[in-house]
Amino acid sequence: MQFDSFSAFLNMGGYGFYVWLSFGVSAALIAGLLFSSLTSHTKVIKQIGARQQRENKLRQVRKNRQNSTTNNPNEETQ
Amino acid sequence: MSVNQATSLTPPLISVTNLTCIREERLLFDQLNIEINAGDIVQVEGPNGSGKTSLLRILSGLSQPFEGEVFFNQQLISQSREEFHQDLLYLGHLPGVKGEMSAAENLSFNLTLQGAPNNAVNIEKTLSAVNLTGFEDSLASHLSAGQHRRISLARLYKSTAKIWILDEPFTAIDKQGVRALELLFKAHIKQGGCVILTTHQDLLTFEPEQVKKITLDYVFD
Amino acid sequence: MSVNQATSLTPPLISVTNLTCIREERLLFDQLNIEINAGDIVQVEGPNGSGKTSLLRILSGLSQPFEGEVFFNQQLISQSREEFHQDLLYLGHLPGVKGEMSAAENLSFNLTLQGAPNNAVNIEKTLSAVNLTGFEDSLASHLSAGQHRRISLARLYKSTAKIWILDEPFTAIDKQGVRALELLFKAHIKQGGCVILTTHQDLLTFEPEQVKKITLDYVFD
Amino acid sequence: MWKWLHPYANPEVSYHFTGKILPWLGALATLFLSIGIIWALAFAPADYQQGDSFRIFYVHVPAASLSMGIYFGMAIAAFTSMVWQFKLADASAAAMAPVGAIFTAIALITGAAWGKPMWGTWWIWDARLTSELILLFLYLGVIALHNAFEDKNLAGKAAGILTLVGVINLPIIKYSVEWWNTLHQGSTVSKLGKPSMSIDMLWPFVFCFIGFALLVATIICIRFRSEILTRNSIRPWVRTLVSEHLSKHIAQEKNNAI
Amino acid sequence: MSIANLSYRAVFSLVLKRDLTIAMRHKDDIINPLLFFVIVVTLFPLGIGPEAQTLSRIAPGIIWVAALLSTLLSLDRLFKSDHDDGSLEQMLLSPHPVFILVLAKIVAHWLITGLPLILIAPLLAVLLHLNEQSYGALMLTLLLGTPVLSLLGAIGVGLTVGIKKGGVLLSLLVLPLYIPVLIFATSAIDTAALGLPYSGQLAIIAALFIGSLTLAPFAVGAALKVSTN
Amino acid sequence: MSIANLSYRAVFSLVLKRDLTIAMRHKDDIINPLLFFVIVVTLFPLGIGPEAQTLSRIAPGIIWVAALLSTLLSLDRLFKSDHDDGSLEQMLLSPHPVFILVLAKIVAHWLITGLPLILIAPLLAVLLHLNEQSYGALMLTLLLGTPVLSLLGAIGVGLTVGIKKGGVLLSLLVLPLYIPVLIFATSAIDTAALGLPYSGQLAIIAALFIGSLTLAPFAVGAALKVSTN
Ligand code: HEM
Ligand SMILES: Nc1ncnc2c1ncn2[C@@H]1O[C@H](COP(=O)(O)OP(=O)(O)OP(=O)(O)O)[C@@H](O)[C@H]1O
Ligand SMILES: Nc1ncnc2c1ncn2[C@@H]1O[C@H](COP(=O)(O)OP(=O)(O)OP(=O)(O)O)[C@@H](O)[C@H]1O
Ligand SMILES: [Mg+2]
Ligand SMILES: [Mg+2]
C-alpha cells in the first residue's frame, strides 16, 4: 500500500483531480458501452418478436379477407 | 376546348373566368371559363404536356395564371385564403410523405395539419382502409412506390374539405386500390363535395355522363 | 406464386433459380424459378408492395438477391456482366433524364452510352415517334410529367438490346402513347426479343394467352 | 487450410459458440482488471518525476494501443468479407467499431487529463495526439456509415470500403502529422518517450493491459451476437430462439407479479 | 364545413414536434453538423501550425467561422427535403398562417444544430488555447448569435428551395447576411480577452436577434410562396 | 446483337462532355464554389482582424482550408443528381466498365470546381498578404492537390449517394482523408516562404495524386454498386 490514509489515497499526491477524472471518465464510458451492448441484445430480440407478431396479424387480416371474398364475391373489399 | 356550363342555380363552388396560361412562351389554354358545383366530378383530360397539371396548380392557388381569376364561393381565392384552404385538399404529382416517419406518423401529421382531430384508433383504421394494415410502423421510405402513395391518399378518407384536387391519384396504385378510390369519390360527391382530377385511365365505376370533362389540347395561335 | 415452365427446347434467354428476396426482414418471394425465352412478353403482377420492383431490379443485376441466381444465356450475370448489359435495357421508376439537357441531348447521350451509333437525323425521328416533335430543344425540366417519361421511353425505338425490363413504363403516359408502346413491344418480341414489365393497367392489344404472367403476392414464411 | 474455420462461418454455430465462451471471457476480464486496477491505484509506486499522476498510465496506454489494435482488427475483417464474401466478418467489424471509438475517446481523455499536470495544458498539437484524434474521426465515420444504411449487409459493405481506404491512409496520416509537427516546433514533448519501467510498475501494467484486452473481447462478443441476430432474423433458428426467449420473458414477468 | 380549431400554439408545436422526431429518427442530423464543426476547427491547427500563441490569437475567429459554416451546411435540411417530397406544398396549402409553420421549423433547426454547437464550443476553445477570460463571451455570443444564423439562413433557403442545385448559391446569399454577427461576436470575444467590458457588442447581437426573429418568418413565408410557384 | 464498339476513350469523352455541358448550362455550378472560396477567405480577416503580419502568417492555412471546404461542398453534385433522376442506374447498367465512367465524372468535377480555384488563388493570396516567395508553391500545391481532393471526395460521395441526407456525413468521411494533402501543401508553402526548397513535399503530394488516381475509380465503382443496391 502506497498511501498512509484514505484521504491521501484520494489526494494522490496532489494529482487527485486528474487521476480520478481519468479513471472516472474511463469507467463511465466503459460502463455505458457495456450497458448499451447488453441491452441491444434484448432490444434486437424484442424487435424481431414484434415483427413476427405483426406478420401474424397481417396473415390473420388476409385470411379474413379471403374468406369474405369467397363468401360474397359481389361485395367490394378493400 | 370544352367549357362546362353552370347546371344549377346555386352559386358554383369554384369558378374560373378568362383563365389564360402560358408556359415557356407556349399558350396552354386561353380564356378558359369553368364553373364547378357541389356534387361534380370533373376529369381534366388531354395528352401529355397539354397543361393539366398547370391548370390544377392554378385552381389550388399554387401557381398564378397569366391572366384570369379563380373564385371560391364567389370570392377571389387570394382574398379568402384561409377559408379556401380549409375546404381544399390538393394532392400533386409528389405525395408529400416523409421517408423518415412511419406510415402512421405521416398520416397523423397530415391530418392534424389540415385541422382534423387526431386520435390513434382513427389512424389505424384509416390506414387499413388503404390496405396498409401491418405497415403502420414501417418507415415510409421502406415501402414500395404504391404503398408510399397510399399513405398520401389515406387522408382522403378523413378529409372534411369539400374540394378535392387530385393530380393523377392512381399513379402506381393497383386495380383494387383504384376501385376503392372511385367508391370514395362517389361518396364524397354525394355529400356535396366536388372532385377535380386528372388521370390517363378511364374512371370505371362512374357512368360516362356522370363525369364532367375538361379537355385540353395543344393550341397554336 | 406461378412459375413459368420452359416451353421450347432452345435455351432460355434469362433463367432464375431458387430466387429468394427479403426486404426489411419480410420475405417477398421464396425459391422462385423462372425461365424467359426469346419471344416472350412477361407481365409481373401483384398488389402494391408485393415485390415487383424488387424482382425486376434483381433480374437486371442492380440488387443482389438474398439467395438464388440469375442466368443470362446460361451464364451467371455477375460473370458475364458486359455481354449481359449489352443485351439489356432497364427502365425503372426513375426516368434517368437530366433536366438541364434538352430532349434531343438526353436521348443522344442515352443511346450513345448504350453503344448505338449516334446521328442527328435519327434523334429527331426517334423523338417524333414518341410525339415530342417541336420539343427537341426544350430543356427536359420544362416538360410535363408525361413528356419527361417519353424522353426516357424514346430509347426503346432504337434499342438493339434483346431484353427489355420495364418498371411501370406507362406511368403518366396518355392513352395514345400506351397503345404506341404496346405496338412496339409486339414488334420487339417478333424479332426475337423479350419484354418483362410491370403495370397496373391491362395490356389491351395483346391476347391474354400471349402474355405470360408472374403473379407475386404476400408470402409468410 | 480454411476447412477448420468452416463450421464457425455458420452464423448459428458461432452464435452459440460465442454464447458459451462469453461468461469465461467476462470472468477472466473482471479478474485481471480488478487485480490490475487495484494494484495500479493503491500499490504500485509513484513515479519519481511525475508522482502519482503516473497512475493514469495504467489506463492510458492500454486504451491507446487497443484503440489502434481494434482498427487493425476491423480492417482485417473488412478485407476478409470483401475478398471471401464472408458475411460474419461484416458482423464482427460492425461490432468492433463502437468499442474502438470508445477506447480512442478514453485514450484522448486520459491523455488530456495527464497532460494538464505534466505539460500545463490539456492539449497540444503533438503528432501522436493529433493522429489519435484523426483515428477517432475515422471510427466515427465508420459508425455513421453503419447507421446510415438500413440494410445491414449493405452497411457492412460500405463501411468495409471506408475502413480499407482509411487503413491505407492511416500510415500516411501518421507520417504526415509527425513530419508536420517537427517542422514547426522542436521536440518539447520528448517526455512522451518510454519511461524506463521498474518491475513494480510493469506487473500492474501487464495485468491492466490483459484485463482491458479481455474486456474488449467480451464487449465485442456481446455486440457480435446481436449483430448476428439482426442479420439473420428471417432464419428459422432465430425465430425459434426469439419465441423461446419471449415466452420465457413473459413467464418471468408472471412470476414476478405473483 | 370544418373549422380548423387548432390554436397557433398547437400548430407550432405540431410542426416542431414533427421536425424533432425526424431528427431523432435520423440522429445523424444532430451529430453531423456538430462533427463538421469539430473537424473544421481541427483543420486549422493542421493548416496553420501548432503554436499555442498564434492559435489563441485567432481562436475566436476560427470558432465563429466554423459555427457559421456548419450552420450553413445544415440549412439545406430546413426546407429542401420538404420541398422535394411535396410536404412543403401541403404546408403552404394548410389553413394556418405560413409564418407560424416557418417559425416552428426554424426553432427546430436551431435546437437540432445550434444548441449542440454551443454545448461543445468550450471543448474546442480548449483545443485552440482560447484565452481563459474569453469563455463567457464565447458562450454568450454563441447563444445570442446562432439563432440569428438560423433565422437569416432560413430566408436564403426559402429563396433557393425551388432551384435544383441551390447548395452553393445559398451560401452566396446567406454569408453576407452573416457578416455583422461574425464581426460583433469576435470583437466581443477579443474585448473580453483584454479584460474589458463587451456588453456593447452583446447588445448589438441581441438587437440583431430580435430584429430577425420578428421579420424573418414573414420574409421566409413570402420567399417560399415565390419559389414554389 | 449489337456490339458496343465504343473505345474506352470515346466513352470517357462522352461522359465528360455531358457533364461539362450540364455545368455550362447551369453556370452556377462553376461560379458558386468559386464564390464560396472567396467568401470563406474574406471571412477570416473579418473574424480575426486586419493585421498584415498575422494574416500573412496564417494565409497558406486559410487558403488551403477554404479550398478544401469549397471542394467538399461541391462534391454533392458529383453523383447525387445522377442518382436522384435515375441516370446513375443507367450508367451502372451500361456495357462499359464503371471505372471509366467514374473517372470521366471526376475529371469533369475537377475541371468545373478545381481549376477555377487555382486560377483565382493568387488574387486571394494578395488579399491575405501571402509572402511573395510562396506564390509558386501555392500554385503548384493547388495544381497537384485539388485533383486528389476530387478523387478522394468521390469515394465519400459514392458511399453516401444512396443515403437521404448524406450531405454532412460526407464531410465526416472525407475530411480525415484530406488531412495529409492539407499538411503537406501548407508545409510546402511555409517552406517556400523561408526560401528553402519544397520539392520533397511536392513529391509526396504527387505520389498521393498518382496513388488516388489509380485506386479511387475502382473504390468509387465498388461504393456505387453498394449504395445503389
Ligand atoms: C490527449 C493526449 C494524449 C493522447 C491522444 C495520447 C496518445 C497516445 C498514444 C496513441 C500512445 C501509443 C500507444 C501505443 O503505441 O501502444 C500513447 C502512449 C503513451 N503515452 Fe500518451 N497520449 C496523450 C497524452 C499523454 C501524456 C500527457 C503523457 C505523459 C506525460 C503520455 C504518456 C504516454 C506514455 C508513457 C505512452 C507509452 C509510450 C510507449 O509505450 O511507446 N501521453 N499515448
Ligand atoms: N428501400 C427499401 N428498403 C426496405 N424495404 C423496402 C424498400 N423498398 C421496398 N421495400 C419493401 O419491399 C416490399 C416490396 O417493394 P417493391 O417496391 O418491390 O414493391 P412493388 O411490387 O414494386 O410495389 P408497387 O406496385 O407499389 O410499385 C415493400 O412492401 C416494402 O416493404
Ligand atoms: N417547370 C416548367 N417550366 C416551364 N414550362 C413547363 C414546366 N412544366 C411544364 N411546362 C410546360 O407546360 C406544358 C404543360 O405542362 P403540364 O405539366 O401542365 O402538362 P400535363 O397536362 O400535366 O401533362 P402530363 O400528362 O404529362 O402530366 C408542357 O408542355 C411544358 O412545355
Ligand atoms: Mg401532369
Ligand atoms: Mg414498384
XYZ file of C-alpha atoms in Angstrom, chain E residues 64 110 114-115 118 136-152 181-182 184-185 188 198-213:
43
model
C -17.103 31.576 -35.172
C -31.794 25.773 -34.081
C -27.338 25.483 -32.950
C -27.703 24.226 -29.416
C -22.930 25.873 -28.087
C -18.014 33.679 -21.001
C -18.062 35.962 -24.023
C -17.764 32.994 -26.384
C -20.748 31.255 -24.846
C -22.905 34.371 -24.708
C -22.216 35.380 -28.283
C -22.962 31.869 -29.489
C -26.175 31.753 -27.501
C -27.433 35.010 -28.992
C -25.782 34.663 -32.380
C -26.618 31.156 -33.588
C -30.395 31.785 -33.592
C -29.718 34.751 -35.851
C -27.815 32.438 -38.162
C -30.767 30.053 -38.330
C -33.274 32.856 -38.888
C -31.341 34.640 -41.605
C -22.917 38.690 -36.492
C -19.406 37.423 -37.106
C -19.577 41.756 -33.442
C -19.222 38.314 -31.905
C -16.816 40.794 -28.137
C -18.150 43.724 -24.000
C -21.785 44.498 -23.295
C -21.939 46.910 -26.239
C -21.275 44.172 -28.774
C -23.662 41.834 -26.982
C -26.418 44.429 -27.132
C -25.983 44.749 -30.864
C -26.162 40.983 -31.361
C -29.288 40.916 -29.197
C -30.812 43.610 -31.379
C -29.997 41.600 -34.492
C -31.648 38.604 -32.872
C -34.865 40.407 -32.053
C -35.000 42.063 -35.420
C -34.562 38.863 -37.348
C -36.957 36.989 -35.076
